[in-house]
Short mmCIF file of C-alpha atoms and ligand atoms in Angstrom, two decimals:
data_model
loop_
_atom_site.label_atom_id
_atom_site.label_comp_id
_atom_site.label_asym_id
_atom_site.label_seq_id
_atom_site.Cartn_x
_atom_site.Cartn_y
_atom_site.Cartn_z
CA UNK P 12 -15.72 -13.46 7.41
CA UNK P 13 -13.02 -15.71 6.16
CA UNK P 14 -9.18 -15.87 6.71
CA UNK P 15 -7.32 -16.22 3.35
CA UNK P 16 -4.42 -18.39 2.51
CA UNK P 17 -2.49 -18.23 -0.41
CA UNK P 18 0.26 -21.41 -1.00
CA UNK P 19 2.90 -21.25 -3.74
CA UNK P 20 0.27 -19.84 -6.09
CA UNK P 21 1.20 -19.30 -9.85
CA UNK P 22 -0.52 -17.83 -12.51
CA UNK P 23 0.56 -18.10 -16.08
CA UNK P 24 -0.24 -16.59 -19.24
CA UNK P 25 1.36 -17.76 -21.88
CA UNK P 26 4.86 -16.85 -21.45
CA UNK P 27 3.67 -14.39 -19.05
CA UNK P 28 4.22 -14.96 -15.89
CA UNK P 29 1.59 -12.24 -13.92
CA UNK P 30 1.95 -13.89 -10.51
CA UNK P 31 5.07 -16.31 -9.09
CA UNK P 32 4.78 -18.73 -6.26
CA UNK P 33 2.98 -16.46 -3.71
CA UNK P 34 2.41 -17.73 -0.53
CA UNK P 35 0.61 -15.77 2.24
CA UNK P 36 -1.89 -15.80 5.32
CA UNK P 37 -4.33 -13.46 6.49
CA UNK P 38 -6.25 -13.60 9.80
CA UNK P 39 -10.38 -13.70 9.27
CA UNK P 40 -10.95 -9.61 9.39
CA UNK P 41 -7.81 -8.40 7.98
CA UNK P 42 -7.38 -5.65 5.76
CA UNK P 43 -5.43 -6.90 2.86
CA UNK P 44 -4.00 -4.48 0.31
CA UNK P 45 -2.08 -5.66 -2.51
CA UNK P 46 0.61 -2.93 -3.95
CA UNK P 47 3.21 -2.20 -6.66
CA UNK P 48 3.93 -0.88 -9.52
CA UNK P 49 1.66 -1.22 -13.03
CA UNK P 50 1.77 -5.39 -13.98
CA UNK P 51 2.72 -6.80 -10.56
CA UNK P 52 0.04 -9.11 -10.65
CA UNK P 53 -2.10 -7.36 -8.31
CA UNK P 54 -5.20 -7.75 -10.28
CA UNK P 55 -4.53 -11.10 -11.36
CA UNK P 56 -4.05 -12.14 -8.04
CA UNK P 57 -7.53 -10.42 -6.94
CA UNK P 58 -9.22 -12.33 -9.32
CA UNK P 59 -8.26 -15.58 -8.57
CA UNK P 60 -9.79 -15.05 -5.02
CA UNK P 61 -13.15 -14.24 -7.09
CA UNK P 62 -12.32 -16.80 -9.10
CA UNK P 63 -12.34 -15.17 -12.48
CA UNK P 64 -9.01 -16.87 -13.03
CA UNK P 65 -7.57 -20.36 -12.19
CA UNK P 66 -4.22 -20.52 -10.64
CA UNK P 67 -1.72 -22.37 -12.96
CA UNK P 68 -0.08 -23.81 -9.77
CA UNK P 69 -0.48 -23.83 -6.05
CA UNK P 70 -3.77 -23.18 -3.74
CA UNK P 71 -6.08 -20.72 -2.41
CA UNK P 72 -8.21 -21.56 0.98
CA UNK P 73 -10.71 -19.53 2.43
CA UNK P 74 -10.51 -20.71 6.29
CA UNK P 75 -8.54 -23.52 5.60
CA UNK P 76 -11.42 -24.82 3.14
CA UNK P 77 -9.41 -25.11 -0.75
CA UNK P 78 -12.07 -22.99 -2.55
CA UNK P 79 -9.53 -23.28 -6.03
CA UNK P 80 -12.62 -25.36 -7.66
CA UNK P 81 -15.54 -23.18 -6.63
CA UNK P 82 -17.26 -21.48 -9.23
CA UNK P 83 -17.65 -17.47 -8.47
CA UNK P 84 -20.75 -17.56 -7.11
CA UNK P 85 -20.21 -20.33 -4.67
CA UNK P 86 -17.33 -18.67 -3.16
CA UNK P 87 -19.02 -16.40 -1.46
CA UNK P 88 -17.12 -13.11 -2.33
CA UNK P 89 -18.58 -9.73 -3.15
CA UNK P 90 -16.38 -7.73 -5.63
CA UNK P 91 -16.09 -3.89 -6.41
CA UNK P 92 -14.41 -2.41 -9.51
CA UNK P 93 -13.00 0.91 -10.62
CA UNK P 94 -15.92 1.07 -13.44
CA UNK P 95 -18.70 0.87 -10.76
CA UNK P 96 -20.59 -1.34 -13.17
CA UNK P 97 -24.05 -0.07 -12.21
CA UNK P 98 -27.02 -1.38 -14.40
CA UNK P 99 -28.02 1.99 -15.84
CA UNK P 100 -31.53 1.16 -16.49
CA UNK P 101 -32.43 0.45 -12.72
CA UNK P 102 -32.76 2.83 -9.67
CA UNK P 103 -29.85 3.12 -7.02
CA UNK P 104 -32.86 0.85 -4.49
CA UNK P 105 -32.90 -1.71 -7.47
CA UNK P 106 -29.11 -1.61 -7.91
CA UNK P 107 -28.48 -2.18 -4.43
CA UNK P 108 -31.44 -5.21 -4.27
CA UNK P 109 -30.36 -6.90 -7.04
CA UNK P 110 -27.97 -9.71 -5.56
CA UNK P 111 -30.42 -10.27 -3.05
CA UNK P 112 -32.84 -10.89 -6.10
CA UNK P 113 -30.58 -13.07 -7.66
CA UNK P 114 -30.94 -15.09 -4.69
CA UNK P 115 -34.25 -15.27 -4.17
CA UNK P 116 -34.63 -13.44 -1.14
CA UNK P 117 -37.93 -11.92 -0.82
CA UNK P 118 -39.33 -8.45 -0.94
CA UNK P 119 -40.09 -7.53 2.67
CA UNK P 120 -36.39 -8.40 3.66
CA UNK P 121 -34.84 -7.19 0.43
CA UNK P 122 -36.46 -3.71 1.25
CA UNK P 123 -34.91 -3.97 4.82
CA UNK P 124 -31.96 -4.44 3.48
CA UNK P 125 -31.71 -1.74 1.32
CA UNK P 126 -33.20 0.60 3.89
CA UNK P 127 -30.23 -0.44 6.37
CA UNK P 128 -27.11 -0.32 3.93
CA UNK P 129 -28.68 2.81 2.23
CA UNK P 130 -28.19 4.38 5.85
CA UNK P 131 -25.00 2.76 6.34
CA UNK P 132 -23.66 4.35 2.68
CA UNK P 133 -25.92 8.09 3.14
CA UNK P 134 -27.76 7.07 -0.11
CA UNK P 135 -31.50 7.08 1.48
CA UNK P 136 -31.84 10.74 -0.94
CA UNK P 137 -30.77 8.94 -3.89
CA UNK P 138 -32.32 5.55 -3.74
CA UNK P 139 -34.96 6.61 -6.63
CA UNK P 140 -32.27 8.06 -8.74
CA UNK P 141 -30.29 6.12 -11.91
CA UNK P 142 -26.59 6.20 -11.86
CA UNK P 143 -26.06 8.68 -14.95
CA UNK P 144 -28.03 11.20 -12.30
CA UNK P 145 -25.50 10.52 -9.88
CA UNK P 146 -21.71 12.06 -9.45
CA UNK P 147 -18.52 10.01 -9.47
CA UNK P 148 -18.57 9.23 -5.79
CA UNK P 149 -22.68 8.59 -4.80
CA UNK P 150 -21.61 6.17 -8.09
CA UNK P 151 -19.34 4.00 -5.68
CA UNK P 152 -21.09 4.41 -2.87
CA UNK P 153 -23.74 2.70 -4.37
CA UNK P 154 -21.25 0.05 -5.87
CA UNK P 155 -19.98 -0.30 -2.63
CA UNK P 156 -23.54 -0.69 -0.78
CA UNK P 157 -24.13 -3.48 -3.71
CA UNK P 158 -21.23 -5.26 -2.08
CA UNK P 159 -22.09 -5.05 1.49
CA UNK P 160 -25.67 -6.00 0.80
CA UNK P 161 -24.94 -9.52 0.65
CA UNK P 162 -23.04 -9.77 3.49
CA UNK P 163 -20.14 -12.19 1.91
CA UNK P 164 -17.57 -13.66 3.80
CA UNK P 165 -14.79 -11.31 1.69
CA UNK P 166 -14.64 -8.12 -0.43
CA UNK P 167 -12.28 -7.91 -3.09
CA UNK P 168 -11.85 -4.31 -4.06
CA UNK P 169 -10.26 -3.57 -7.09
CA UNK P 170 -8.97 -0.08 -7.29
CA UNK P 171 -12.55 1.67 -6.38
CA UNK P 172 -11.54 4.76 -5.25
CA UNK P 173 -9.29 5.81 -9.08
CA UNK P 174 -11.52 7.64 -11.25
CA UNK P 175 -12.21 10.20 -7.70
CA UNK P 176 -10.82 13.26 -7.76
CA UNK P 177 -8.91 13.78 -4.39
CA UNK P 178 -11.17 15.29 -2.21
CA UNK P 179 -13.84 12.48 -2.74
CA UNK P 180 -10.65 10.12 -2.30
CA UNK P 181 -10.09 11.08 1.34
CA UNK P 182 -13.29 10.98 2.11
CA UNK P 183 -14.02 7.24 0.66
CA UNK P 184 -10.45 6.39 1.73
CA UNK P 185 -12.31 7.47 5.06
CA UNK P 186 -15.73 6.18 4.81
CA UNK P 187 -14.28 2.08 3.64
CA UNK P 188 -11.67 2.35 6.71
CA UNK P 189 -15.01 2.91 9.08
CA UNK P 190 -16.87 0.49 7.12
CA UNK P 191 -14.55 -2.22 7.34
CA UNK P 192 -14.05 -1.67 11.11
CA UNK P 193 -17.94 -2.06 11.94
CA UNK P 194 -18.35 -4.76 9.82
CA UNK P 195 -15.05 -6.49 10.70
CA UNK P 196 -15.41 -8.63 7.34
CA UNK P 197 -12.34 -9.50 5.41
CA UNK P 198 -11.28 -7.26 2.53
CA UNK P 199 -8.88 -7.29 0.02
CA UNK P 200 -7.82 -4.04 -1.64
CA UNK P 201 -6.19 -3.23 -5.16
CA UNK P 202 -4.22 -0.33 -4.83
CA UNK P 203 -0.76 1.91 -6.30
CA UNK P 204 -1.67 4.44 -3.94
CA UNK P 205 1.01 3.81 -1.25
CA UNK P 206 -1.07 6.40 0.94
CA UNK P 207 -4.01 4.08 0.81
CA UNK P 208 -3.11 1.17 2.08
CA UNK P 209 -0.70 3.18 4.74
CA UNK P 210 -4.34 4.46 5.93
CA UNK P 211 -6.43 1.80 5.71
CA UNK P 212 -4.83 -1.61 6.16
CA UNK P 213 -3.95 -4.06 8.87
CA UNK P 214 -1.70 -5.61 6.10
CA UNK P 215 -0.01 -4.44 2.93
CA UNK P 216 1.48 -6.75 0.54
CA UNK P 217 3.87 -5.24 -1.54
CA UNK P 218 4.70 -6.66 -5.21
CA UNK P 219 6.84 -6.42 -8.21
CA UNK P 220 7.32 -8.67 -11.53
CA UNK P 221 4.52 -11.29 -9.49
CA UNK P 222 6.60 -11.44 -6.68
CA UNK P 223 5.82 -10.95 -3.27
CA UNK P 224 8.01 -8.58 -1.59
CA UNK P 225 7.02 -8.10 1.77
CA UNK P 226 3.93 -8.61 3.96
CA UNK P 227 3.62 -6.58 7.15
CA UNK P 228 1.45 -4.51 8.72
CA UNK P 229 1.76 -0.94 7.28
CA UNK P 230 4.43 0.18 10.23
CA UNK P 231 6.40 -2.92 9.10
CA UNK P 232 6.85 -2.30 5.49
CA UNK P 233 7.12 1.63 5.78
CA UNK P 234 9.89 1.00 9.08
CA UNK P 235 11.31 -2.18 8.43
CA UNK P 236 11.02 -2.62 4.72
CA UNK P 237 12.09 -6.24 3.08
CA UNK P 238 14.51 -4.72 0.69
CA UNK P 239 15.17 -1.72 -1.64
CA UNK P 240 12.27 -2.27 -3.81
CA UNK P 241 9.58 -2.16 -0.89
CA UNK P 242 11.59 0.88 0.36
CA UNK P 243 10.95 2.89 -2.86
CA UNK P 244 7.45 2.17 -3.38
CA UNK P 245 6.66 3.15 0.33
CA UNK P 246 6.46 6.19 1.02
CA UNK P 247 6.28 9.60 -0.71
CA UNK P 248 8.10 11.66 -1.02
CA UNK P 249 10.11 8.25 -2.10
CA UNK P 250 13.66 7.23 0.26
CA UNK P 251 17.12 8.36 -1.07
CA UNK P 252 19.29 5.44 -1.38
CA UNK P 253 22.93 6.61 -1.27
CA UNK P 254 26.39 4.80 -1.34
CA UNK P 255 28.19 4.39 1.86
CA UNK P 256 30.86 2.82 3.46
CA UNK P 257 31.45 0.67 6.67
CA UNK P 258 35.28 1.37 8.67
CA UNK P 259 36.93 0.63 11.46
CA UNK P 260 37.73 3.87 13.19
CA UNK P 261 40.25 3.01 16.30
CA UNK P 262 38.33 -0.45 16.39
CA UNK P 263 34.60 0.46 16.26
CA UNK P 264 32.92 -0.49 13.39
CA UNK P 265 31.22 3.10 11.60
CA UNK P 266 29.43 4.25 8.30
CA UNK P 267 30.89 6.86 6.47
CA UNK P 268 28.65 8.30 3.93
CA UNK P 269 30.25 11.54 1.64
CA UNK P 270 32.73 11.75 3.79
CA UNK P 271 30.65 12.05 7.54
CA UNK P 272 30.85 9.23 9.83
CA UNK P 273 26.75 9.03 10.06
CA UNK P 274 26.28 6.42 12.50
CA UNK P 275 28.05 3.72 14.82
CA UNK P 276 27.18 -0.12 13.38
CA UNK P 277 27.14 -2.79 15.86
CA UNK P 278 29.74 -4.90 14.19
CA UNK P 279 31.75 -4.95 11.24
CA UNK P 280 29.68 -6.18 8.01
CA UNK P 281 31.18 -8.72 5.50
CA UNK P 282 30.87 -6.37 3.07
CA UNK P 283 32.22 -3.09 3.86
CA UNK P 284 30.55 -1.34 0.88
CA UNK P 285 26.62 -0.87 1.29
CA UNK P 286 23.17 1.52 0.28
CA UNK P 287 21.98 3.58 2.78
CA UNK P 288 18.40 4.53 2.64
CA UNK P 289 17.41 7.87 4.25
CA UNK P 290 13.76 8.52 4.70
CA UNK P 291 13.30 12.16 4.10
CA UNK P 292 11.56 13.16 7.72
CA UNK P 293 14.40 12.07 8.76
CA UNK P 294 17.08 14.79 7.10
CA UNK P 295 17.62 17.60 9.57
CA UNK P 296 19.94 20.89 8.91
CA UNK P 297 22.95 20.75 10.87
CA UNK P 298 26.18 22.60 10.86
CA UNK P 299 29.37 21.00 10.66
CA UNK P 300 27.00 18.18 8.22
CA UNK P 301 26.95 17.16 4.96
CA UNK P 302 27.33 19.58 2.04
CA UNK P 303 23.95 19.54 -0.05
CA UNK P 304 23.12 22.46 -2.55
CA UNK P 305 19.09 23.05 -3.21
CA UNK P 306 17.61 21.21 -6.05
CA UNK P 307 14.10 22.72 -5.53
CA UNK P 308 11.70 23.53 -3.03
CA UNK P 309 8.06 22.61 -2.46
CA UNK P 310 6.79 24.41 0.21
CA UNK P 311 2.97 22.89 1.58
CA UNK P 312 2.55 25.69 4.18
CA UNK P 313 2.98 23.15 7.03
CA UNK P 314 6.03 22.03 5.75
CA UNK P 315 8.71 22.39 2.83
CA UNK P 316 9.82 19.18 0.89
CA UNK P 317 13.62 19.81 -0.20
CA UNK P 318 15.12 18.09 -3.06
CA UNK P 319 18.95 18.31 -1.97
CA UNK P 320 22.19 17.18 -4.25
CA UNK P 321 25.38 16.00 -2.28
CA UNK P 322 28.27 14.32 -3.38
CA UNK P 323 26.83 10.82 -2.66
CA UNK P 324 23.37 11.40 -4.83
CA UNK P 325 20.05 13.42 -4.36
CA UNK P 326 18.01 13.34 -1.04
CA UNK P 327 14.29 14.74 -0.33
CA UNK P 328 14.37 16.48 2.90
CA UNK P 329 10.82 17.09 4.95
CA UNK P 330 12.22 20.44 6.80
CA UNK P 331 9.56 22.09 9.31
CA UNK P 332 7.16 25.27 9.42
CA UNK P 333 9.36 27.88 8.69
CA UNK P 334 11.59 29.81 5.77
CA UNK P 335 12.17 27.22 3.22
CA UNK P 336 15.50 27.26 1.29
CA UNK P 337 15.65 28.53 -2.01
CA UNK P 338 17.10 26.87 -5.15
CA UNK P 339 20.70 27.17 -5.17
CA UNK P 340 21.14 27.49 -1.44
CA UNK P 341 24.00 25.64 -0.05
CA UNK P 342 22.87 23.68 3.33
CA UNK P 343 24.57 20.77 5.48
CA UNK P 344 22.53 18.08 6.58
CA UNK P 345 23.11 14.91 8.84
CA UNK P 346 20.52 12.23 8.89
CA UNK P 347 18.79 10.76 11.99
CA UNK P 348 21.40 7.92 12.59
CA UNK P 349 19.02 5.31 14.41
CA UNK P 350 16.42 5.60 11.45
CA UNK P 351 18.82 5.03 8.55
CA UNK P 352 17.69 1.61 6.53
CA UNK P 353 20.93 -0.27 5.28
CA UNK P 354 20.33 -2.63 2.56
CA UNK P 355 22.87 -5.07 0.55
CA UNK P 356 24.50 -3.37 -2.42
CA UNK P 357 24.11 -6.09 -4.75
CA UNK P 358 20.97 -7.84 -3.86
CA UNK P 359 19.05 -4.94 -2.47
CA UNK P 360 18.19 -6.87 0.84
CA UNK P 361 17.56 -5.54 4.24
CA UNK P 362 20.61 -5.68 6.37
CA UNK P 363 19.70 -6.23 9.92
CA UNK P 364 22.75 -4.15 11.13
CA UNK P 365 21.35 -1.89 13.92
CA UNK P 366 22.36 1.67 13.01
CA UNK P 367 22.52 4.30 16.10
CA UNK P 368 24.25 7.71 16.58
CA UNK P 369 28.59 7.32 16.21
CA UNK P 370 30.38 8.39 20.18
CA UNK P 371 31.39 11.93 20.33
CA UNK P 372 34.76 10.43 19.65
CA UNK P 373 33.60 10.08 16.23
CA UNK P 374 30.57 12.56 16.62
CA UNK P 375 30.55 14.49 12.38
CA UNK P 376 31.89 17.71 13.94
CA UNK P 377 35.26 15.94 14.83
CA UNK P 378 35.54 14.47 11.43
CA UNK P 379 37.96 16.62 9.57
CA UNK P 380 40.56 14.30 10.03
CA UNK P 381 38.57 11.16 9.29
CA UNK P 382 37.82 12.15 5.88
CA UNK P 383 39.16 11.51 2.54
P1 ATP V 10 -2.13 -2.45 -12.98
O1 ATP V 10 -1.73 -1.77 -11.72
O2 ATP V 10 -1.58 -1.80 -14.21
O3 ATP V 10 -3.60 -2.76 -13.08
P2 ATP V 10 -1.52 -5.14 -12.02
O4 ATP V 10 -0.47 -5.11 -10.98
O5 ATP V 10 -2.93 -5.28 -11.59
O6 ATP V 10 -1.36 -3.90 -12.99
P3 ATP V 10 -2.05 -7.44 -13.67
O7 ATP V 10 -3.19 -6.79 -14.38
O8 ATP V 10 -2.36 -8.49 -12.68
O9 ATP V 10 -1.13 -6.34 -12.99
O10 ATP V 10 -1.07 -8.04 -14.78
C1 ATP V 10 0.12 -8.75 -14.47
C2 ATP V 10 0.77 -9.19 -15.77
O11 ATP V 10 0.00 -10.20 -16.40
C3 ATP V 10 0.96 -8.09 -16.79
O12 ATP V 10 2.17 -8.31 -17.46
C4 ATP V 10 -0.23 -8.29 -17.71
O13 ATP V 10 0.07 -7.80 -19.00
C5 ATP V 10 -0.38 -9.79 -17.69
N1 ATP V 10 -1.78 -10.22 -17.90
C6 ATP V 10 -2.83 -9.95 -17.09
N2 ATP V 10 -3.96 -10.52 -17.56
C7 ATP V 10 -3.62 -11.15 -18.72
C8 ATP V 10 -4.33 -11.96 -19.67
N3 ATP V 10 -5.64 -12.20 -19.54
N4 ATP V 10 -3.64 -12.43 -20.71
C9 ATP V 10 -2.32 -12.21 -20.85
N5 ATP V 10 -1.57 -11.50 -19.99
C10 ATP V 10 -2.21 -10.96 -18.92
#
């Protein structure tokens, strides 16, 4: 088990720049997954903790230790990739022995080994099996128990769940969460699927372009997001960001967006003009709100997601059990005022202006006046 540091790390190649000045800390026992769209640098990243690659600048410490000039197999990592990179040849027992072979470590505790992560993974029925007699998932379980056997102080997990189809997905999504609780060792998780590392870390990092975003746990990023770009890639359906205005209205300080005064702000911003982001759980039909025709519907049973249009852009809207809208129908919506996510129009960032719901002076339904 091993905290990780990362300080002002750079990687380089070329004219490439896959990861810029990335500085981060995670507690011994974390669950680290690293986010964001295709050539963020995730990978890159994840293997300069194996030490496949050398940073270009900045350091990497493993509980406080600089491990930047250990060779892979000093550093004491175990790593698991989307091609499960079984030896075909060999049985899933000698699969799963094998590092401890490598290391010398002999028969009568390799076996005990095996035994105990082959009940750990469910793989005692396969352990005479090859891989090619094995499906997609028993593959990375197996992978996975090849990992664990050597008991490193991190895993670095490189997309293993990808080539699943989506009912094996939940379950492994399921099966590493429980692992990583009862073994409490640190991992560190390649991922684009947002609803991955919503389930299963203590931390997400999110990047784009080789920057770090944001680092939070997953309540911070997907409530409390950095900026616009963590906003979007959290989440699915993804947050509406739509155009909206700050006024004084008989000297409080309230948004207008397409027209409705949405919420009461705390104070007047410097900049009157600003992006609302509007999560879309947090859409609700209401009379007297704004004027959104139906896009499209997809109804899930449990729930319908809404794609809306209004005069200030499109907006997903998760609407309850129930009859769904049909394409074409007109609605009005409001959004949940305290939940809205105001970030700077130019720059994107998070504005830490407290949104809550406007005074029944300025309530929507006593708007008509108020709007343009
Ligand atoms: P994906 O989700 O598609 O796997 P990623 O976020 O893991 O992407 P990286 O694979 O780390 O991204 O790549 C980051 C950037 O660095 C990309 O622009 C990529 O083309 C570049 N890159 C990665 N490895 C090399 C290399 N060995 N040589 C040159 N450029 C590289």
């Amino acid at each position: 088990m091993a905290s990780i540091t990362l300080d002002s790390v750079t990687k380089r190649f070329g004219d490439t720049c896959a990861v810029q000045g990335v500085s981060l800390s995670v507690p011994s026992g974390a669950f680290l997954s690293l986010v964001g769209p295709s050539g963020c640098g995730k990978t890159t990243l994840l293997r300069m903790l194996a030490g496949l690659e050398t940073p270009t600048e900045g350091e990497i410490r493993f509980d406080g230790e600089a491990i930047d000039r250990l060779p892979p197999g000093r550093r004491d990592v175990a790593m698991v990739f989307q091609s499960y990179a079984l030896y075909p040849q060999m049985t899933v027992a000698q699969n799963l022995a094998y590092p401890l072979r490598k290391r010398g470590v002999p028969k009568a505790e390799r076996a005990t080994r095996v035994a105990e992560v082959a009940g750990m993974l469910e793989l005692e029925p396969l352990l005479q099996r090859r891989p090619r007699q094995l499906s997609g998932g028993q593959q990375q379980r197996v992978a996975l128990g090849r990992a664990l056997i050597r008991e490193p102080r991190v895993f670095l997990l490189d997309e293993p769940l990808s080539n699943l189809d989506a009912t094996l997905r939940t379950h492994m999504r399921r099966e590493i969460g429980d692992l990583h609780r009862r073994l409490a060792r640190t991992m560190v998780y390649v991922t684009h699927d947002q609803l991955e590392a919503m389930t299963m870390s203590t931390h997400i990092a999110v990047f784009d372009g080789g920057q770090l975003q944001q680092i939070g746990s997953p309540e911070d990023v997907y409530h409390r997001p950095a900026n616009r770009t963590v906003a979007s890639f959290i989440g699915s359906p993804a947050m509406a960001f739509l155009d909206a205005e700050a006024e004084d209205v008989g000297g409080a300080a309230v948004l207008r967006l397409a027209g409705h005064i949405v919420a009461a702000l705390p104070r007047m911003p410097a900049r009157r003009h600003m992006v609302v982001g509007i999560r879309p759980e947090d859409v609700r039909v209401a009379d007297g709100g704004i004027a959104a025709r139906v896009i499209g519907v997809e109804n899930a049973g449990h729930e319908a997601i809404a794609r809306l249009s209004t005069t200030a852009g499109d907006i997903a809207a998760r609407l309850p059990a129930g009859p769904a809208p049909r394409a074409g129908d007109a609605l009005a919506i409001l959004p949940a005022a305290d939940r809205l996510h105001l970030f700077h129009a130019e720059t994107g960032a998070r504005l830490t202006l407290n949104p809550r719901a406007p005074s029944a002076a300025v309530a929507p339904s006593a708007l008509g006046h108020l709007q343009d």
